[in-house]
CSV table of C-alpha atoms and ligand atoms in Angstrom, one decimal:
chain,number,residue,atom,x,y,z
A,1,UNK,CA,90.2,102.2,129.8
A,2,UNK,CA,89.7,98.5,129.9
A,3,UNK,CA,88.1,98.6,133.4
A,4,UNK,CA,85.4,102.0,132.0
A,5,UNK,CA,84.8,99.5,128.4
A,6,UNK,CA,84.6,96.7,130.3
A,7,UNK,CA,81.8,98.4,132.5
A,8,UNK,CA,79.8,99.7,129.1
A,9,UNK,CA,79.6,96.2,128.2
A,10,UNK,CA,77.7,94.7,131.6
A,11,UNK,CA,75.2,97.4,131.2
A,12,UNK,CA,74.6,96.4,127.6
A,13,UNK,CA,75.7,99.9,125.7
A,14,UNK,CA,76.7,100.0,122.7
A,15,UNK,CA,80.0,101.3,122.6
A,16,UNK,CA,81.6,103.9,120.1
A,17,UNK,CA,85.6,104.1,119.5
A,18,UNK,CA,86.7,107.4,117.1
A,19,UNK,CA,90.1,106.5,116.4
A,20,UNK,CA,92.6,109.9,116.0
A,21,UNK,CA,96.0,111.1,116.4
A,22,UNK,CA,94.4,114.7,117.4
A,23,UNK,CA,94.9,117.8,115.9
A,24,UNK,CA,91.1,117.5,115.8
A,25,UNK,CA,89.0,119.4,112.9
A,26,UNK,CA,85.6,119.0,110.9
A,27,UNK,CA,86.7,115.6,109.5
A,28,UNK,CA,87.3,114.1,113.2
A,29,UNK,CA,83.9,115.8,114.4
A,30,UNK,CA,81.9,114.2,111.4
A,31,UNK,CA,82.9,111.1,113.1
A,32,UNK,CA,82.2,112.0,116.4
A,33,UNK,CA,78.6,113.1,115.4
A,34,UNK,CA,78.3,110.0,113.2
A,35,UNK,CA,79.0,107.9,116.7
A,36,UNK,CA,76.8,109.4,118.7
A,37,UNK,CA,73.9,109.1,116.6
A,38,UNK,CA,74.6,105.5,116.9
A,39,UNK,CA,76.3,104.3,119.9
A,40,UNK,CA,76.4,105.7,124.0
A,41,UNK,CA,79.3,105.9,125.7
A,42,UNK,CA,81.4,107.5,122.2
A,43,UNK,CA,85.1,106.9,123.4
A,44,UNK,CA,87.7,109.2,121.2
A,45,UNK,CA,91.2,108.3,121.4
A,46,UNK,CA,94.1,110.4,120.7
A,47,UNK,CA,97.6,108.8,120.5
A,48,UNK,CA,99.9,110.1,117.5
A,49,UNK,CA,101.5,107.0,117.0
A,50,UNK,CA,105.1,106.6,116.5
A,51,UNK,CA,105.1,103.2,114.7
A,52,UNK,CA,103.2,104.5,111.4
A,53,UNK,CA,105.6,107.6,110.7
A,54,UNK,CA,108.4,106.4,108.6
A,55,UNK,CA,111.9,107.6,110.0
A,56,UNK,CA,112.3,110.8,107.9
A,57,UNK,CA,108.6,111.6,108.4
A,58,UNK,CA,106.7,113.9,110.2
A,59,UNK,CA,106.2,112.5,113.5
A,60,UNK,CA,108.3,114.9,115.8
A,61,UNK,CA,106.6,117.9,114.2
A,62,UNK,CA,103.1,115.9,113.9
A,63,UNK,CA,100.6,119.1,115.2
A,64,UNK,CA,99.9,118.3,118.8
A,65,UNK,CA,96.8,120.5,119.9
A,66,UNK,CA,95.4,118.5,123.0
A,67,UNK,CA,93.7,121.4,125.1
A,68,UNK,CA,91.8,122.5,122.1
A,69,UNK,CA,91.4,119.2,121.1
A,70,UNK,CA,89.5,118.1,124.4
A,71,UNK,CA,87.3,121.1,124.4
A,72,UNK,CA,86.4,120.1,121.0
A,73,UNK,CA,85.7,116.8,122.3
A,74,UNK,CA,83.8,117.6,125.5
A,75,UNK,CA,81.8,120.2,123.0
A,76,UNK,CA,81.0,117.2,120.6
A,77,UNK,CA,79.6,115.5,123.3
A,78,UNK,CA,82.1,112.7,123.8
A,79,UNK,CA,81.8,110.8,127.0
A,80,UNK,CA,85.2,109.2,127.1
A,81,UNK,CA,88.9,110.3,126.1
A,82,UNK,CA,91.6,107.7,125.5
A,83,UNK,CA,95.2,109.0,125.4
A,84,UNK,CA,97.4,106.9,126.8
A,85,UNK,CA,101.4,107.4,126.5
A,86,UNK,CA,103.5,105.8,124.0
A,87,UNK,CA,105.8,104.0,126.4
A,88,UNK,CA,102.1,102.7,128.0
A,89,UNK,CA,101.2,101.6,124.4
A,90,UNK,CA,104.7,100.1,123.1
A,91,UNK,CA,106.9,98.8,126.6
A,92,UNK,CA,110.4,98.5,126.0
A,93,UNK,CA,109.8,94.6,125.2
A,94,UNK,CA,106.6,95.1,122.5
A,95,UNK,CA,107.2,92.4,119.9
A,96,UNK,CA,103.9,92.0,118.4
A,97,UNK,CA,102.9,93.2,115.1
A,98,UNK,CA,99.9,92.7,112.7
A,99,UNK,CA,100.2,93.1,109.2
A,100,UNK,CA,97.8,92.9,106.4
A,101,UNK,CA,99.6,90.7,103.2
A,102,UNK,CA,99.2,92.1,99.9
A,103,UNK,CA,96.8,95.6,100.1
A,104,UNK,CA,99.5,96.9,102.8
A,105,UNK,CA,102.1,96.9,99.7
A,106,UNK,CA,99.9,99.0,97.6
A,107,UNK,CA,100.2,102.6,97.1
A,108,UNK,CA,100.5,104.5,100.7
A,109,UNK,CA,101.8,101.2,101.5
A,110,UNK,CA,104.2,101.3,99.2
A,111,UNK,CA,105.3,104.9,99.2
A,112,UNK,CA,105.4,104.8,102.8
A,113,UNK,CA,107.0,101.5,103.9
A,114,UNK,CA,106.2,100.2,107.9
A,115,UNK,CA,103.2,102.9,107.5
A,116,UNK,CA,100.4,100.2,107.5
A,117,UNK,CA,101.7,97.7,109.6
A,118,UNK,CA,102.2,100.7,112.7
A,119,UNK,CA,98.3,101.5,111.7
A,120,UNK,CA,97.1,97.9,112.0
A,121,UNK,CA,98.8,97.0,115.0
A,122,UNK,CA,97.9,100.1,117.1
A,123,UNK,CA,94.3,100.1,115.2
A,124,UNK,CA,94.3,96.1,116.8
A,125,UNK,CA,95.1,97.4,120.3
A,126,UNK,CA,92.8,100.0,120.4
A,127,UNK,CA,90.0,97.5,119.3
A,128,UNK,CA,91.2,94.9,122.0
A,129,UNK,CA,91.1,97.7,124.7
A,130,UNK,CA,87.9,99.2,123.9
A,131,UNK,CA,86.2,96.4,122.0
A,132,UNK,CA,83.7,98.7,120.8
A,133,UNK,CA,80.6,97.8,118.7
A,134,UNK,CA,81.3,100.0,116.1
A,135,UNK,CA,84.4,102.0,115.2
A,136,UNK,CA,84.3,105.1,113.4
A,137,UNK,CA,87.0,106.0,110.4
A,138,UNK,CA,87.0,108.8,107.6
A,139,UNK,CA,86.9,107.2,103.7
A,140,UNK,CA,89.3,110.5,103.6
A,141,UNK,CA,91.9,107.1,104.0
A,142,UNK,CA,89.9,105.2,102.0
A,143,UNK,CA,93.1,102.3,102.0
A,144,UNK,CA,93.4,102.4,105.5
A,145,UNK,CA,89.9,102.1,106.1
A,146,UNK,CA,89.8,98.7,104.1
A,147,UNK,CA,92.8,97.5,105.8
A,148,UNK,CA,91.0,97.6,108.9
A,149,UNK,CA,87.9,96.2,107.7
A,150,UNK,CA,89.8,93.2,106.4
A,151,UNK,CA,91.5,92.9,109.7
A,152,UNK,CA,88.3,92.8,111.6
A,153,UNK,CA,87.4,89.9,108.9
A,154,UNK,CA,90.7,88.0,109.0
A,155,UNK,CA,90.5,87.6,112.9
A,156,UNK,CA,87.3,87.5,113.9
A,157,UNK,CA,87.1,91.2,115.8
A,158,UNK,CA,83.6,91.6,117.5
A,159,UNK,CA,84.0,95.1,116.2
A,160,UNK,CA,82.1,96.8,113.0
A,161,UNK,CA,83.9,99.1,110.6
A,162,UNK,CA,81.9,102.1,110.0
A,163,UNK,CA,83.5,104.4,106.9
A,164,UNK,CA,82.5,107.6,107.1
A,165,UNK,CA,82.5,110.9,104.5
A,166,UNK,CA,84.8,113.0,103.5
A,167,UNK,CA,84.8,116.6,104.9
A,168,UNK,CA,86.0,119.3,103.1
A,169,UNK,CA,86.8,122.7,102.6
A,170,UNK,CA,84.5,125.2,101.0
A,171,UNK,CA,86.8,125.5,98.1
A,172,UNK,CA,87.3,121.4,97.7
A,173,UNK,CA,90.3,120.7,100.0
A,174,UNK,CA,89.8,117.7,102.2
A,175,UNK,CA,90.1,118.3,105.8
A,176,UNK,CA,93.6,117.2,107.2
A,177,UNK,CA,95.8,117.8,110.5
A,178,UNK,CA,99.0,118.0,107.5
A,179,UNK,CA,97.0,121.2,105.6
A,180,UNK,CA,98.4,123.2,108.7
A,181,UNK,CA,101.6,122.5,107.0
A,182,UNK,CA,100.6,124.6,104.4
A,183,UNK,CA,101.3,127.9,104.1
A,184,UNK,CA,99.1,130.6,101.7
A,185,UNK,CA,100.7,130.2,98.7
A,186,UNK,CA,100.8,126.2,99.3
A,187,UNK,CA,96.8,126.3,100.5
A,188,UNK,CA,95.7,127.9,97.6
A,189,UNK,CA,97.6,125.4,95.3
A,190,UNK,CA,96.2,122.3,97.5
A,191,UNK,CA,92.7,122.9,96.0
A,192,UNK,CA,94.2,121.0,92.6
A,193,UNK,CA,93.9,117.8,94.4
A,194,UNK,CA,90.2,118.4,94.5
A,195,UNK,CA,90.1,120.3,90.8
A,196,UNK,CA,91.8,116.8,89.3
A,197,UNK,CA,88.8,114.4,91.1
A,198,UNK,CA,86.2,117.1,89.6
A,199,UNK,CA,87.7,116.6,86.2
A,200,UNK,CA,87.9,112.8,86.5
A,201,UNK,CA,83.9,112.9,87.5
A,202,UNK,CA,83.0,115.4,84.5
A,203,UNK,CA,84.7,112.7,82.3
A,204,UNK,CA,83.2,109.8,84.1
A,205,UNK,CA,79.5,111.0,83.9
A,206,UNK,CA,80.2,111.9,80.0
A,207,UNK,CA,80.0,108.5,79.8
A,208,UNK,CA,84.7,107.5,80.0
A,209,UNK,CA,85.2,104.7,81.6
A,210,UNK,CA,89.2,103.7,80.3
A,211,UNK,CA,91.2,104.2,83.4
A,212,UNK,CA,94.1,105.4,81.1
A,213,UNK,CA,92.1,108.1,79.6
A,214,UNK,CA,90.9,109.0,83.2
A,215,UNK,CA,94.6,108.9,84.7
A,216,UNK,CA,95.3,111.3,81.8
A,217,UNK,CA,92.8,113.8,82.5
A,218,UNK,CA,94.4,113.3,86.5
A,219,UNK,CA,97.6,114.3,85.5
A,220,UNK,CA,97.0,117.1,83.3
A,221,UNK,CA,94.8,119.0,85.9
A,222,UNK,CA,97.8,118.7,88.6
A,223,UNK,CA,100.3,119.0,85.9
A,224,UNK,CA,98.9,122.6,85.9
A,225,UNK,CA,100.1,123.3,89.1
A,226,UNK,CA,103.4,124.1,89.9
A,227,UNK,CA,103.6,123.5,93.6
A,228,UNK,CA,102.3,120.3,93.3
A,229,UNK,CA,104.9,116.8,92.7
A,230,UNK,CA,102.7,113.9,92.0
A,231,UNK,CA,103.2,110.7,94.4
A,232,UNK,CA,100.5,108.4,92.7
A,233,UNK,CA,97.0,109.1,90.7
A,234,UNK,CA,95.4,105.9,90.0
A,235,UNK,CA,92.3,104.1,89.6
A,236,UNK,CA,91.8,101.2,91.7
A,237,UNK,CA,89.6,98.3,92.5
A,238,UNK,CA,87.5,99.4,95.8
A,239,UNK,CA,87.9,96.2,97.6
A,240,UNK,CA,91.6,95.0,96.4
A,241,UNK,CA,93.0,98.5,95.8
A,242,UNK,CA,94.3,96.8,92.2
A,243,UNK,CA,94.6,99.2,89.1
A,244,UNK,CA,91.6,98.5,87.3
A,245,UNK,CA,91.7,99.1,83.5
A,246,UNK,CA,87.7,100.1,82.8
A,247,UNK,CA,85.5,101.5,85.3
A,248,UNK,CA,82.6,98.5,85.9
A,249,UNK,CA,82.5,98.6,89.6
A,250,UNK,CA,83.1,100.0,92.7
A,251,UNK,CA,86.2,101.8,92.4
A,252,UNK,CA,88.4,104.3,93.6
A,253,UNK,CA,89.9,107.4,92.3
A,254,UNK,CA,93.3,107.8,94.3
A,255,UNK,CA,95.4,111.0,95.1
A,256,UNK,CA,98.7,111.3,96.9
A,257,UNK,CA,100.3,114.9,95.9
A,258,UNK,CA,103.5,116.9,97.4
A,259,UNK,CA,102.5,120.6,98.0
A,260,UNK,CA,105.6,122.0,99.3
A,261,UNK,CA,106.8,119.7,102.3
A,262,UNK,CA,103.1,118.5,102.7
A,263,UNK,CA,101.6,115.2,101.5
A,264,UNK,CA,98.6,115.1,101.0
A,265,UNK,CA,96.0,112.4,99.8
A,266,UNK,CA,92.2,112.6,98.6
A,267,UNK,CA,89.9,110.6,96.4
A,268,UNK,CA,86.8,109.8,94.9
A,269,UNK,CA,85.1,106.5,95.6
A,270,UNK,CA,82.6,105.7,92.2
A,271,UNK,CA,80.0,102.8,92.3
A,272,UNK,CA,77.1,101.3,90.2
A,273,UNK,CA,74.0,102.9,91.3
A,274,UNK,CA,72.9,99.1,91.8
A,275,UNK,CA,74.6,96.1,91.5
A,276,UNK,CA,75.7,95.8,87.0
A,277,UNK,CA,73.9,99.1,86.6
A,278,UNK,CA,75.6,101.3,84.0
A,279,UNK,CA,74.9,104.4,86.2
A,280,UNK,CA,77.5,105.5,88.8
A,281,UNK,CA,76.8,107.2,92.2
A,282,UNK,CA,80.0,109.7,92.9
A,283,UNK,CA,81.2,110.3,96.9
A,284,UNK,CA,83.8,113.2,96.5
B,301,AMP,P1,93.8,111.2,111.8
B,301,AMP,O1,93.7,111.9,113.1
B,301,AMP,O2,94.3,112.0,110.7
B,301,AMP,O3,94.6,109.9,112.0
B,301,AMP,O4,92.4,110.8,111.4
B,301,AMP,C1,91.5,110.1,112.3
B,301,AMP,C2,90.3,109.7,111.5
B,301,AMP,O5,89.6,110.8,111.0
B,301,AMP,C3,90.6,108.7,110.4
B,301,AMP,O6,89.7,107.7,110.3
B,301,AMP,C4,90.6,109.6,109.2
B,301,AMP,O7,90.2,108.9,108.0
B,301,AMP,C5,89.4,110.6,109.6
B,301,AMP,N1,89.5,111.8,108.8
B,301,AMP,C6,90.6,112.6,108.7
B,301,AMP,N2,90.3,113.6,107.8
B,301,AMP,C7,89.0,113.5,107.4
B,301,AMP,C8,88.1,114.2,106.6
B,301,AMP,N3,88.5,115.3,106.0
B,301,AMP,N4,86.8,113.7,106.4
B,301,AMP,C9,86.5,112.6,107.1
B,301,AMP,N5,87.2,111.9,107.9
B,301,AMP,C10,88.5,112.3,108.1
């Protein structure tokens, strides 16, 4: 992989890296077609990465779908597939780790301990193998996202963090590998996750902007659902991920939600239509 990068470089491409841990749908393919517009080669990886699944989390039962996955791949046009072994990724002596201080402890950081330290470090290695231009990641994990674009930042990565769209459903439910965990009854209740960030926009362009009231209106839509066991609904600060108490800038409406055995996370990212305006823009 180093060697084919290494190769892009001399010739002057601009190289695209789309980050996955396969399983591939819409979401991943939004990427894809995001990357190509912009870079040539577009190098996908695929590695489900052991050090980001807690130990009584998913990661042995993880869906694993790599022949479909590399048609969809060679379908969407990618030129390059990276997916190397774990044992090729993590030898028996790997010591190294890279951790983010303070928005790693935050909410998925703090409901799911170790989580984003395994994401930056193997996020890190993919963007020292590859050392693409421009890597490619869904605001579907909006925290993650910023992790990695303040990772770039703190050391001096040659690499730009492009956040992408969410995709979803045609009833509201975000795109995920986990939503294959779901069975009928369980799919059908997952939409609430999108109902509650509808209800938290209606209130928000009627002109509330009290976080408390909006958390309210959160919890009363998913109370309303009985398959669904609230992990966190909270409305953060876009760039810190702190609770913010009024709505005056870029912030983020934040969703993690048990639908049977299946977490399952969403949001809605709000900003000021220009910089102190009164008027938000909503990305749902
Ligand atoms: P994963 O394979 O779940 O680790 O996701 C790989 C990348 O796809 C991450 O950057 C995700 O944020 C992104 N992604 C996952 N689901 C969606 C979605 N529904 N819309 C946009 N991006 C997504």
């Amino acid at each position: 992989m180093k060697q084919l990068a290494r190769q892009a470089r001399a010739e002057s491409r601009v190289i695209g890296l789309v980050p996955t841990m396969g399983a591939l749908h819409e979401g991943h393919a939004s990427l894809i077609a995001r990357a190509k517009r912009e870079c040539s080669p577009v190098i996908a990886s695929i590695f489900v990465n052991p050090k980001q699944f807690g130990p009584k989390e998913d990661f042995a039962k993880y869906p694993r779908t790599f022949e479909s996955d590399t048609e969809k791949l060679i379908k969407a046009g990618v030129e390059v597939l990276f997916a190397p072994e774990a044992a090729e990724i993590y030898p028996r002596d790997f010591s190294t780790y890279v951790q983010v201080d303070g928005l790693s402890d935050r909410l998925e950081g703090k409901s799911r301990p170790g989580h984003f330290r395994g994401v930056t470090t193997v996020v890190m290695k993919l963007l020292q193998i590859v050392q693409p231009n421009f890597a490619y990641f869904g605001r579907k994990d909006a925290q993650q996202a910023q992790l990695i674009a303040q990772m770039t930042r703190d050391l001096n990565l040659d690499s730009e963090i492009v956040v992408c769209p969410i995709v979803r459903e045609a009833d509201g439910l975000a795109l995920s590998s986990r939503n294959a965990y779901l069975n009928p009854e369980e799919r059908r209740a997952a939409t609430v996750l999108h109902r509650a960030l509808q209800a938290a926009k209606k209130e928000l362009e009627a002109g509330v902007r009290d976080a408390l009231q909006l958390q309210s209106v959160l919890q009363r839509t998913l109370g309303t659902e009985r398959l669904a066991a609230v992990d966190y609904a909270e409305l953060v600060d876009a760039e810190s991920f702190e609770p913010v108490v009024r709505i005056s800038k870029a912030t983020y409406v934040l969703l993690a939600v048990f639908i049977g055995k299946a977490r399952l996370i969403d949001n809605l990212y709000v900003e000021p239509k220009s910089p102190g305006s009164e008027e938000l823009v909503f990305h749902l």
